[in-house]
Amino acid sequence: MIATALVAAAGGSARSQSPPKNNGQPVVSGAAVQGSTLTTSNGNWSGTPPFTYRYRWLRCDTSGGGVNGVNCANIPGETRKTYVLTGADVGHRIRSRVIATNTDGTASFNSNPTSVVKANAGPPKNTQPPTISGTPAENNTLTANKGSWTGAPSISYTYQWRRCDTNGGSCSSVSGATASTYLLKSVDVGTTLRVQVTGKNGQGSATATSAPTAVITKASPAPGAVISINDVSLPNRLIIDQYSFQPNRLRKHGRLSVRIHVSDSRNHSVQGALVFIEGVPLGQVLPSHAEQPTGPDGYASFNLRASSRLQFRGSNRFAFFLRARKAGENPLGGVTARRLVAVRLG
């Protein structure tokens, strides 16, 4: 009976043993690129808690080392939960091995393999320069395209707009202009703009610069607005679009008031254009070779009178040659306009 009691007591103190058992494979995260850091999870385990975990990293062939990585090789000294990929890993696949231990035993399980490790693409390198789109005129917005780049992921980009001379040289950074877009201001008129794009990753940085824009022009006035003759240049031209005679007939020894309006080919009235009027034939209307600038309304006015040489025979009309020009330009070229008009005689 004593022996029976001892057996019963021993049986009452015994417990079932439950060593670690993997129920969910470890997972490796991180980019399979030289220089990147991989991190392994522990996976899911059953058994008597608590568990402690140790780690190994395995270098496998391109097949992943066979079923559960049986053909993979231990990477010496790599026993942490993270692993930084080296040049030796390029062309291989990597697994983690998680070793779980509790009071009842130890078990291990390998992760799935990564994709094949690629060589480090290195610092950013520009392969196609940045470009600028938009109309190069005051009050318009320019937009930068960063161009094409290579390099290890991920690359971040910053922008800096530069104001340059008319040839795209002697550039200086525009304060605060660090967005991918830039609104052209009056200070930009007569200059060109470039944009610098800087690419940066964990390996370094590089900067590329766009070609210059065309020379920035003033904002275009609304059609019908008055502009200065200085704002008219080819391919835009002057146009003599209106004229009037008062009275509407030229009489012997009579006087004639003439108003002539000048616009440009963009439908703006032009102030400061030099308007010339001459009777044809010469000398029959005075003063001869008269020239006046247009005023703020785009008109030039002339007070003419018939000379004693005015002939009334053979025609009931008298012709005038009109010309509008820009000071300093050749009257036979540039933006000059010409027109032949006539008034009734008698």
mmCIF file of C-alpha atoms in Angstrom:
data_model
loop_
_atom_site.group_PDB
_atom_site.id
_atom_site.type_symbol
_atom_site.label_atom_id
_atom_site.label_comp_id
_atom_site.label_asym_id
_atom_site.label_seq_id
_atom_site.Cartn_x
_atom_site.Cartn_y
_atom_site.Cartn_z
ATOM 1 C CA MET A 1 0.000 0.000 0.000
ATOM 2 C CA ILE A 2 2.890 2.364 0.670
ATOM 3 C CA ALA A 3 4.257 1.713 -2.840
ATOM 4 C CA THR A 4 0.857 2.383 -4.323
ATOM 5 C CA ALA A 5 0.638 5.698 -2.490
ATOM 6 C CA LEU A 6 4.077 6.755 -3.704
ATOM 7 C CA VAL A 7 3.161 5.997 -7.304
ATOM 8 C CA ALA A 8 -0.059 7.955 -6.913
ATOM 9 C CA ALA A 9 1.819 10.930 -5.465
ATOM 10 C CA ALA A 10 4.355 10.893 -8.245
ATOM 11 C CA GLY A 11 1.617 10.768 -10.845
ATOM 12 C CA GLY A 12 -0.152 13.754 -9.301
ATOM 13 C CA SER A 13 2.926 16.030 -9.565
ATOM 14 C CA ALA A 14 3.735 15.255 -13.219
ATOM 15 C CA ARG A 15 2.786 17.758 -16.064
ATOM 16 C CA SER A 16 2.632 17.418 -19.849
ATOM 17 C CA GLN A 17 5.608 18.869 -21.784
ATOM 18 C CA SER A 18 4.974 21.277 -24.718
ATOM 19 C CA PRO A 19 8.118 22.401 -26.572
ATOM 20 C CA PRO A 20 7.900 25.247 -29.153
ATOM 21 C CA LYS A 21 6.071 24.482 -32.393
ATOM 22 C CA ASN A 22 5.880 26.874 -35.357
ATOM 23 C CA ASN A 23 2.369 27.678 -36.556
ATOM 24 C CA GLY A 24 3.225 30.681 -38.728
ATOM 25 C CA GLN A 25 6.379 31.191 -40.761
ATOM 26 C CA PRO A 26 8.702 34.132 -39.994
ATOM 27 C CA VAL A 27 8.456 36.966 -42.524
ATOM 28 C CA VAL A 28 11.373 39.051 -43.838
ATOM 29 C CA SER A 29 10.700 42.677 -44.821
ATOM 30 C CA GLY A 30 12.924 45.202 -46.596
ATOM 31 C CA ALA A 31 14.206 45.887 -50.116
ATOM 32 C CA ALA A 32 16.402 43.174 -51.647
ATOM 33 C CA VAL A 33 19.054 45.713 -52.667
ATOM 34 C CA GLN A 34 22.660 45.880 -51.522
ATOM 35 C CA GLY A 35 22.932 48.256 -48.562
ATOM 36 C CA SER A 36 19.292 47.867 -47.518
ATOM 37 C CA THR A 37 18.275 46.518 -44.104
ATOM 38 C CA LEU A 38 16.184 43.352 -43.771
ATOM 39 C CA THR A 39 14.060 42.695 -40.681
ATOM 40 C CA THR A 40 12.559 39.366 -39.638
ATOM 41 C CA SER A 41 9.413 38.746 -37.627
ATOM 42 C CA ASN A 42 9.346 35.926 -35.053
ATOM 43 C CA GLY A 43 6.477 34.109 -36.712
ATOM 44 C CA ASN A 44 3.768 32.382 -34.649
ATOM 45 C CA TRP A 45 4.568 29.686 -32.085
ATOM 46 C CA SER A 46 2.620 27.404 -29.785
ATOM 47 C CA GLY A 47 3.891 25.603 -26.679
ATOM 48 C CA THR A 48 4.486 26.401 -23.065
ATOM 49 C CA PRO A 49 5.244 30.112 -22.676
ATOM 50 C CA PRO A 50 7.336 32.134 -22.274
ATOM 51 C CA PHE A 51 9.534 31.914 -25.385
ATOM 52 C CA THR A 52 12.929 33.371 -26.075
ATOM 53 C CA TYR A 53 14.119 33.909 -29.643
ATOM 54 C CA ARG A 54 17.459 33.798 -31.387
ATOM 55 C CA TYR A 55 18.190 34.563 -35.035
ATOM 56 C CA ARG A 56 20.348 33.407 -37.896
ATOM 57 C CA TRP A 57 20.563 34.690 -41.465
ATOM 58 C CA LEU A 58 20.965 32.339 -44.417
ATOM 59 C CA ARG A 59 22.416 33.007 -47.880
ATOM 60 C CA CYS A 60 20.714 30.891 -50.552
ATOM 61 C CA ASP A 61 21.031 30.296 -54.279
ATOM 62 C CA THR A 62 18.566 31.777 -56.763
ATOM 63 C CA SER A 63 16.135 28.901 -56.117
ATOM 64 C CA GLY A 64 15.876 29.905 -52.460
ATOM 65 C CA GLY A 65 17.856 26.924 -51.159
ATOM 66 C CA GLY A 66 15.260 24.227 -51.673
ATOM 67 C CA VAL A 67 12.432 23.228 -49.331
ATOM 68 C CA ASN A 68 12.590 25.366 -46.178
ATOM 69 C CA GLY A 69 16.109 26.474 -47.143
ATOM 70 C CA VAL A 70 17.858 23.171 -46.476
ATOM 71 C CA ASN A 71 20.622 24.058 -48.936
ATOM 72 C CA CYS A 72 21.249 27.600 -47.638
ATOM 73 C CA ALA A 73 24.443 28.597 -45.833
ATOM 74 C CA ASN A 74 24.675 30.367 -42.492
ATOM 75 C CA ILE A 75 26.022 33.921 -42.709
ATOM 76 C CA PRO A 76 28.697 34.025 -39.970
ATOM 77 C CA GLY A 77 28.172 36.411 -37.068
ATOM 78 C CA GLU A 78 24.691 37.593 -38.105
ATOM 79 C CA THR A 79 22.530 36.852 -35.058
ATOM 80 C CA ARG A 80 20.363 39.938 -34.768
ATOM 81 C CA LYS A 81 16.774 40.485 -35.850
ATOM 82 C CA THR A 82 18.003 42.791 -38.636
ATOM 83 C CA TYR A 83 20.557 42.265 -41.379
ATOM 84 C CA VAL A 84 22.230 44.731 -43.742
ATOM 85 C CA LEU A 85 22.700 43.300 -47.224
ATOM 86 C CA THR A 86 26.293 43.310 -48.500
ATOM 87 C CA GLY A 87 28.009 42.838 -51.831
ATOM 88 C CA ALA A 88 28.347 39.108 -51.047
ATOM 89 C CA ASP A 89 24.554 38.815 -51.116
ATOM 90 C CA VAL A 90 24.159 40.186 -54.658
ATOM 91 C CA GLY A 91 22.746 37.464 -56.914
ATOM 92 C CA HIS A 92 21.524 35.405 -53.928
ATOM 93 C CA ARG A 93 18.284 35.112 -51.977
ATOM 94 C CA ILE A 94 18.189 35.565 -48.207
ATOM 95 C CA ARG A 95 16.198 33.776 -45.494
ATOM 96 C CA SER A 96 16.001 34.280 -41.753
ATOM 97 C CA ARG A 97 15.992 31.427 -39.247
ATOM 98 C CA VAL A 98 14.143 31.994 -35.980
ATOM 99 C CA ILE A 99 15.060 29.727 -33.044
ATOM 100 C CA ALA A 100 12.403 29.565 -30.307
ATOM 101 C CA THR A 101 13.172 28.176 -26.825
ATOM 102 C CA ASN A 102 10.980 27.467 -23.786
ATOM 103 C CA THR A 103 11.415 25.324 -20.682
ATOM 104 C CA ASP A 104 10.450 22.223 -22.631
ATOM 105 C CA GLY A 105 12.731 22.522 -25.607
ATOM 106 C CA THR A 106 13.962 24.368 -28.678
ATOM 107 C CA ALA A 107 12.745 24.507 -32.287
ATOM 108 C CA SER A 108 13.638 26.546 -35.380
ATOM 109 C CA PHE A 109 11.891 27.599 -38.573
ATOM 110 C CA ASN A 110 13.070 29.435 -41.685
ATOM 111 C CA SER A 111 11.365 32.311 -43.461
ATOM 112 C CA ASN A 112 10.500 32.340 -47.137
ATOM 113 C CA PRO A 113 13.380 33.647 -49.298
ATOM 114 C CA THR A 114 13.637 37.228 -50.452
ATOM 115 C CA SER A 115 13.776 38.045 -54.138
ATOM 116 C CA VAL A 116 17.250 37.911 -55.696
ATOM 117 C CA VAL A 117 19.398 40.655 -54.161
ATOM 118 C CA LYS A 118 20.345 43.414 -56.627
ATOM 119 C CA ALA A 119 23.520 45.465 -56.657
ATOM 120 C CA ASN A 120 23.342 48.897 -55.078
ATOM 121 C CA ALA A 121 22.360 51.435 -57.751
ATOM 122 C CA GLY A 122 24.474 54.029 -55.954
ATOM 123 C CA PRO A 123 23.843 57.761 -55.463
ATOM 124 C CA PRO A 124 21.428 59.647 -57.727
ATOM 125 C CA LYS A 125 22.565 60.280 -61.288
ATOM 126 C CA ASN A 126 20.735 62.487 -63.778
ATOM 127 C CA THR A 127 20.307 60.851 -67.189
ATOM 128 C CA GLN A 128 18.039 63.471 -68.787
ATOM 129 C CA PRO A 129 18.179 67.150 -67.736
ATOM 130 C CA PRO A 130 15.226 68.930 -66.145
ATOM 131 C CA THR A 131 12.928 70.875 -68.460
ATOM 132 C CA ILE A 132 10.722 73.954 -68.039
ATOM 133 C CA SER A 133 7.248 74.393 -69.499
ATOM 134 C CA GLY A 134 5.042 77.489 -69.558
ATOM 135 C CA THR A 135 4.850 80.846 -71.340
ATOM 136 C CA PRO A 136 7.939 83.021 -70.619
ATOM 137 C CA ALA A 137 5.985 86.200 -69.896
ATOM 138 C CA GLU A 138 5.241 88.190 -66.749
ATOM 139 C CA ASN A 139 2.356 86.842 -64.605
ATOM 140 C CA ASN A 140 2.614 83.369 -66.157
ATOM 141 C CA THR A 141 3.595 80.227 -64.222
ATOM 142 C CA LEU A 142 6.567 78.080 -65.193
ATOM 143 C CA THR A 143 6.606 74.384 -64.260
ATOM 144 C CA ALA A 144 9.723 72.259 -63.759
ATOM 145 C CA ASN A 145 9.959 68.640 -64.835
ATOM 146 C CA LYS A 146 12.688 66.907 -62.833
ATOM 147 C CA GLY A 147 14.063 64.954 -65.807
ATOM 148 C CA SER A 148 15.192 61.314 -65.562
ATOM 149 C CA TRP A 149 17.333 59.867 -62.770
ATOM 150 C CA THR A 150 18.910 56.575 -61.727
ATOM 151 C CA GLY A 151 20.117 55.526 -58.277
ATOM 152 C CA ALA A 152 19.261 53.448 -55.254
ATOM 153 C CA PRO A 153 15.700 53.925 -53.975
ATOM 154 C CA SER A 154 14.218 56.008 -52.801
ATOM 155 C CA ILE A 155 15.253 59.338 -54.358
ATOM 156 C CA SER A 156 13.783 62.620 -53.096
ATOM 157 C CA TYR A 157 13.901 65.800 -55.181
ATOM 158 C CA THR A 158 14.231 69.494 -54.355
ATOM 159 C CA TYR A 159 14.039 72.522 -56.659
ATOM 160 C CA GLN A 160 15.764 75.900 -56.916
ATOM 161 C CA TRP A 161 14.865 78.508 -59.554
ATOM 162 C CA ARG A 162 17.726 80.619 -60.916
ATOM 163 C CA ARG A 163 17.548 84.041 -62.613
ATOM 164 C CA CYS A 164 20.070 84.476 -65.440
ATOM 165 C CA ASP A 165 21.102 86.999 -68.072
ATOM 166 C CA THR A 166 19.687 86.962 -71.596
ATOM 167 C CA ASN A 167 22.196 84.281 -72.629
ATOM 168 C CA GLY A 168 21.380 81.994 -69.700
ATOM 169 C CA GLY A 169 24.594 82.845 -67.816
ATOM 170 C CA SER A 170 25.530 84.782 -64.648
ATOM 171 C CA CYS A 171 22.719 83.033 -62.760
ATOM 172 C CA SER A 172 21.725 83.629 -59.148
ATOM 173 C CA SER A 173 19.247 81.761 -56.982
ATOM 174 C CA VAL A 174 15.807 83.345 -56.582
ATOM 175 C CA SER A 175 15.136 83.656 -52.857
ATOM 176 C CA GLY A 176 12.322 81.375 -51.682
ATOM 177 C CA ALA A 177 11.720 79.892 -55.149
ATOM 178 C CA THR A 178 12.038 76.227 -54.160
ATOM 179 C CA ALA A 179 8.791 74.726 -55.475
ATOM 180 C CA SER A 180 8.380 72.870 -58.761
ATOM 181 C CA THR A 181 6.436 75.885 -60.105
ATOM 182 C CA TYR A 182 7.392 79.572 -60.347
ATOM 183 C CA LEU A 183 5.224 82.653 -60.998
ATOM 184 C CA LEU A 184 7.045 85.145 -63.221
ATOM 185 C CA LYS A 185 7.245 88.694 -61.819
ATOM 186 C CA SER A 186 8.146 92.107 -63.212
ATOM 187 C CA VAL A 187 11.715 91.693 -61.913
ATOM 188 C CA ASP A 188 12.112 88.702 -64.247
ATOM 189 C CA VAL A 189 11.329 90.716 -67.397
ATOM 190 C CA GLY A 190 14.398 90.881 -69.629
ATOM 191 C CA THR A 191 16.071 87.872 -67.972
ATOM 192 C CA THR A 192 15.968 84.110 -68.472
ATOM 193 C CA LEU A 193 15.168 81.418 -65.900
ATOM 194 C CA ARG A 194 16.723 78.034 -65.190
ATOM 195 C CA VAL A 195 15.747 75.431 -62.598
ATOM 196 C CA GLN A 196 18.154 73.294 -60.579
ATOM 197 C CA VAL A 197 16.892 69.900 -59.427
ATOM 198 C CA THR A 198 18.740 68.010 -56.681
ATOM 199 C CA GLY A 199 18.175 64.274 -56.237
ATOM 200 C CA LYS A 200 19.097 62.706 -52.885
ATOM 201 C CA ASN A 201 19.111 59.152 -51.500
ATOM 202 C CA GLY A 202 20.944 57.274 -48.774
ATOM 203 C CA GLN A 203 24.048 57.035 -50.951
ATOM 204 C CA GLY A 204 24.476 60.709 -51.803
ATOM 205 C CA SER A 205 23.077 63.544 -53.906
ATOM 206 C CA ALA A 206 23.470 65.135 -57.336
ATOM 207 C CA THR A 207 22.226 68.319 -59.007
ATOM 208 C CA ALA A 208 21.150 68.903 -62.608
ATOM 209 C CA THR A 209 20.222 72.199 -64.287
ATOM 210 C CA SER A 210 17.733 72.883 -67.072
ATOM 211 C CA ALA A 211 18.367 74.865 -70.227
ATOM 212 C CA PRO A 212 17.337 78.543 -69.940
ATOM 213 C CA THR A 213 13.922 79.796 -70.932
ATOM 214 C CA ALA A 214 13.472 82.366 -73.654
ATOM 215 C CA VAL A 215 13.898 85.962 -72.470
ATOM 216 C CA ILE A 216 10.980 86.858 -70.198
ATOM 217 C CA THR A 217 8.663 89.478 -71.711
ATOM 218 C CA LYS A 218 6.259 91.938 -70.131
ATOM 219 C CA ALA A 219 2.697 90.886 -69.501
ATOM 220 C CA SER A 220 0.554 91.320 -72.591
ATOM 221 C CA PRO A 221 -2.021 94.114 -72.183
ATOM 222 C CA ALA A 222 -5.653 93.287 -72.860
ATOM 223 C CA PRO A 223 -6.811 93.860 -76.445
ATOM 224 C CA GLY A 224 -7.782 97.515 -76.891
ATOM 225 C CA ALA A 225 -5.456 98.756 -74.158
ATOM 226 C CA VAL A 226 -2.891 101.480 -74.878
ATOM 227 C CA ILE A 227 0.753 100.439 -75.042
ATOM 228 C CA SER A 228 4.002 102.319 -75.607
ATOM 229 C CA ILE A 229 5.714 102.239 -78.972
ATOM 230 C CA ASN A 230 8.675 100.743 -77.063
ATOM 231 C CA ASP A 231 6.595 97.612 -76.467
ATOM 232 C CA VAL A 232 6.075 97.031 -80.182
ATOM 233 C CA SER A 233 8.660 94.841 -81.868
ATOM 234 C CA LEU A 234 8.716 92.293 -84.648
ATOM 235 C CA PRO A 235 6.902 90.115 -85.472
ATOM 236 C CA ASN A 236 4.305 92.554 -84.093
ATOM 237 C CA ARG A 237 3.760 95.563 -86.397
ATOM 238 C CA LEU A 238 2.090 98.973 -86.471
ATOM 239 C CA ILE A 239 -1.227 99.455 -88.281
ATOM 240 C CA ILE A 240 -2.836 102.739 -89.415
ATOM 241 C CA ASP A 241 -6.377 101.577 -88.756
ATOM 242 C CA GLN A 242 -8.415 104.822 -88.567
ATOM 243 C CA TYR A 243 -8.309 108.324 -90.046
ATOM 244 C CA SER A 244 -10.718 111.233 -90.426
ATOM 245 C CA PHE A 245 -10.818 114.589 -92.270
ATOM 246 C CA GLN A 246 -12.635 117.659 -90.989
ATOM 247 C CA PRO A 247 -14.217 119.046 -93.077
ATOM 248 C CA ASN A 248 -14.608 116.088 -95.381
ATOM 249 C CA ARG A 249 -13.602 118.149 -98.443
ATOM 250 C CA LEU A 250 -10.458 120.084 -99.301
ATOM 251 C CA ARG A 251 -11.267 123.426 -100.905
ATOM 252 C CA LYS A 252 -9.072 125.992 -102.586
ATOM 253 C CA HIS A 253 -7.254 127.996 -99.888
ATOM 254 C CA GLY A 254 -9.096 125.794 -97.375
ATOM 255 C CA ARG A 255 -7.924 124.226 -94.152
ATOM 256 C CA LEU A 256 -8.128 120.572 -93.124
ATOM 257 C CA SER A 257 -7.906 118.861 -89.717
ATOM 258 C CA VAL A 258 -6.705 115.253 -89.887
ATOM 259 C CA ARG A 259 -6.793 112.641 -87.092
ATOM 260 C CA ILE A 260 -4.891 109.403 -87.557
ATOM 261 C CA HIS A 261 -5.067 106.400 -85.209
ATOM 262 C CA VAL A 262 -2.273 103.837 -84.853
ATOM 263 C CA SER A 263 -2.639 100.372 -83.340
ATOM 264 C CA ASP A 264 -0.519 97.233 -83.451
ATOM 265 C CA SER A 265 -1.247 93.806 -84.874
ATOM 266 C CA ARG A 266 -2.390 92.645 -81.409
ATOM 267 C CA ASN A 267 -5.172 95.264 -81.379
ATOM 268 C CA HIS A 268 -3.575 97.680 -78.889
ATOM 269 C CA SER A 269 -3.632 101.450 -79.341
ATOM 270 C CA VAL A 270 -0.048 102.717 -79.563
ATOM 271 C CA GLN A 271 1.289 105.826 -77.829
ATOM 272 C CA GLY A 272 4.484 107.462 -79.101
ATOM 273 C CA ALA A 273 4.395 106.200 -82.691
ATOM 274 C CA LEU A 274 5.675 108.844 -85.129
ATOM 275 C CA VAL A 275 2.999 109.582 -87.752
ATOM 276 C CA PHE A 276 3.975 111.244 -91.033
ATOM 277 C CA ILE A 277 1.562 112.793 -93.557
ATOM 278 C CA GLU A 278 2.373 114.137 -97.023
ATOM 279 C CA GLY A 279 0.090 115.316 -99.815
ATOM 280 C CA VAL A 280 0.500 113.706 -103.216
ATOM 281 C CA PRO A 281 1.558 115.488 -105.442
ATOM 282 C CA LEU A 282 4.054 117.235 -103.171
ATOM 283 C CA GLY A 283 3.753 120.897 -102.282
ATOM 284 C CA GLN A 284 0.000 121.243 -102.842
ATOM 285 C CA VAL A 285 -0.855 120.884 -99.136
ATOM 286 C CA LEU A 286 1.159 122.515 -96.336
ATOM 287 C CA PRO A 287 3.025 122.004 -94.105
ATOM 288 C CA SER A 288 5.063 119.480 -96.029
ATOM 289 C CA HIS A 289 6.741 116.476 -94.360
ATOM 290 C CA ALA A 290 4.673 116.888 -91.189
ATOM 291 C CA GLU A 291 5.314 114.293 -88.428
ATOM 292 C CA GLN A 292 3.703 114.017 -84.977
ATOM 293 C CA PRO A 293 3.761 111.372 -82.190
ATOM 294 C CA THR A 294 0.543 109.634 -81.214
ATOM 295 C CA GLY A 295 -0.902 110.598 -77.853
ATOM 296 C CA PRO A 296 -2.308 108.526 -74.944
ATOM 297 C CA ASP A 297 -5.337 107.605 -77.072
ATOM 298 C CA GLY A 298 -3.241 106.408 -80.016
ATOM 299 C CA TYR A 299 -4.154 109.418 -82.211
ATOM 300 C CA ALA A 300 -1.978 112.011 -83.929
ATOM 301 C CA SER A 301 -3.575 115.265 -85.170
ATOM 302 C CA PHE A 302 -2.553 117.563 -88.039
ATOM 303 C CA ASN A 303 -3.786 120.968 -89.193
ATOM 304 C CA LEU A 304 -3.185 121.356 -92.925
ATOM 305 C CA ARG A 305 -3.994 124.008 -95.505
ATOM 306 C CA ALA A 306 -4.196 124.023 -99.271
ATOM 307 C CA SER A 307 -1.374 125.865 -101.032
ATOM 308 C CA SER A 308 -1.793 128.064 -104.069
ATOM 309 C CA ARG A 309 -0.452 125.178 -106.127
ATOM 310 C CA LEU A 310 -3.423 122.896 -105.380
ATOM 311 C CA GLN A 311 -4.922 121.759 -108.694
ATOM 312 C CA PHE A 312 -8.633 120.973 -109.079
ATOM 313 C CA ARG A 313 -8.487 119.823 -112.683
ATOM 314 C CA GLY A 314 -8.625 116.149 -113.731
ATOM 315 C CA SER A 315 -9.679 114.595 -110.395
ATOM 316 C CA ASN A 316 -12.201 115.076 -107.631
ATOM 317 C CA ARG A 317 -9.909 113.530 -104.962
ATOM 318 C CA PHE A 318 -6.594 114.430 -103.401
ATOM 319 C CA ALA A 319 -4.285 111.729 -102.008
ATOM 320 C CA PHE A 320 -2.246 111.641 -98.802
ATOM 321 C CA PHE A 321 0.600 109.294 -97.969
ATOM 322 C CA LEU A 322 0.534 108.200 -94.296
ATOM 323 C CA ARG A 323 3.292 106.450 -92.363
ATOM 324 C CA ALA A 324 3.634 105.313 -88.735
ATOM 325 C CA ARG A 325 7.056 104.313 -87.435
ATOM 326 C CA LYS A 326 9.120 103.642 -84.344
ATOM 327 C CA ALA A 327 11.813 106.214 -83.571
ATOM 328 C CA GLY A 328 15.299 104.951 -84.321
ATOM 329 C CA GLU A 329 14.154 102.358 -86.850
ATOM 330 C CA ASN A 330 14.647 102.510 -90.585
ATOM 331 C CA PRO A 331 11.402 104.012 -91.981
ATOM 332 C CA LEU A 332 11.523 101.414 -94.747
ATOM 333 C CA GLY A 333 11.676 98.474 -92.320
ATOM 334 C CA GLY A 334 11.050 97.467 -88.733
ATOM 335 C CA VAL A 335 7.482 97.774 -87.464
ATOM 336 C CA THR A 336 6.635 100.629 -89.859
ATOM 337 C CA ALA A 337 3.131 100.905 -91.376
ATOM 338 C CA ARG A 338 2.172 102.802 -94.561
ATOM 339 C CA ARG A 339 -1.154 103.731 -96.081
ATOM 340 C CA LEU A 340 -2.468 105.833 -98.976
ATOM 341 C CA VAL A 341 -5.783 107.670 -98.352
ATOM 342 C CA ALA A 342 -7.773 110.385 -100.147
ATOM 343 C CA VAL A 343 -10.136 113.295 -99.445
ATOM 344 C CA ARG A 344 -12.700 114.881 -101.790
ATOM 345 C CA LEU A 345 -11.830 118.124 -103.535
ATOM 346 C CA GLY A 346 -14.054 121.140 -104.020
#
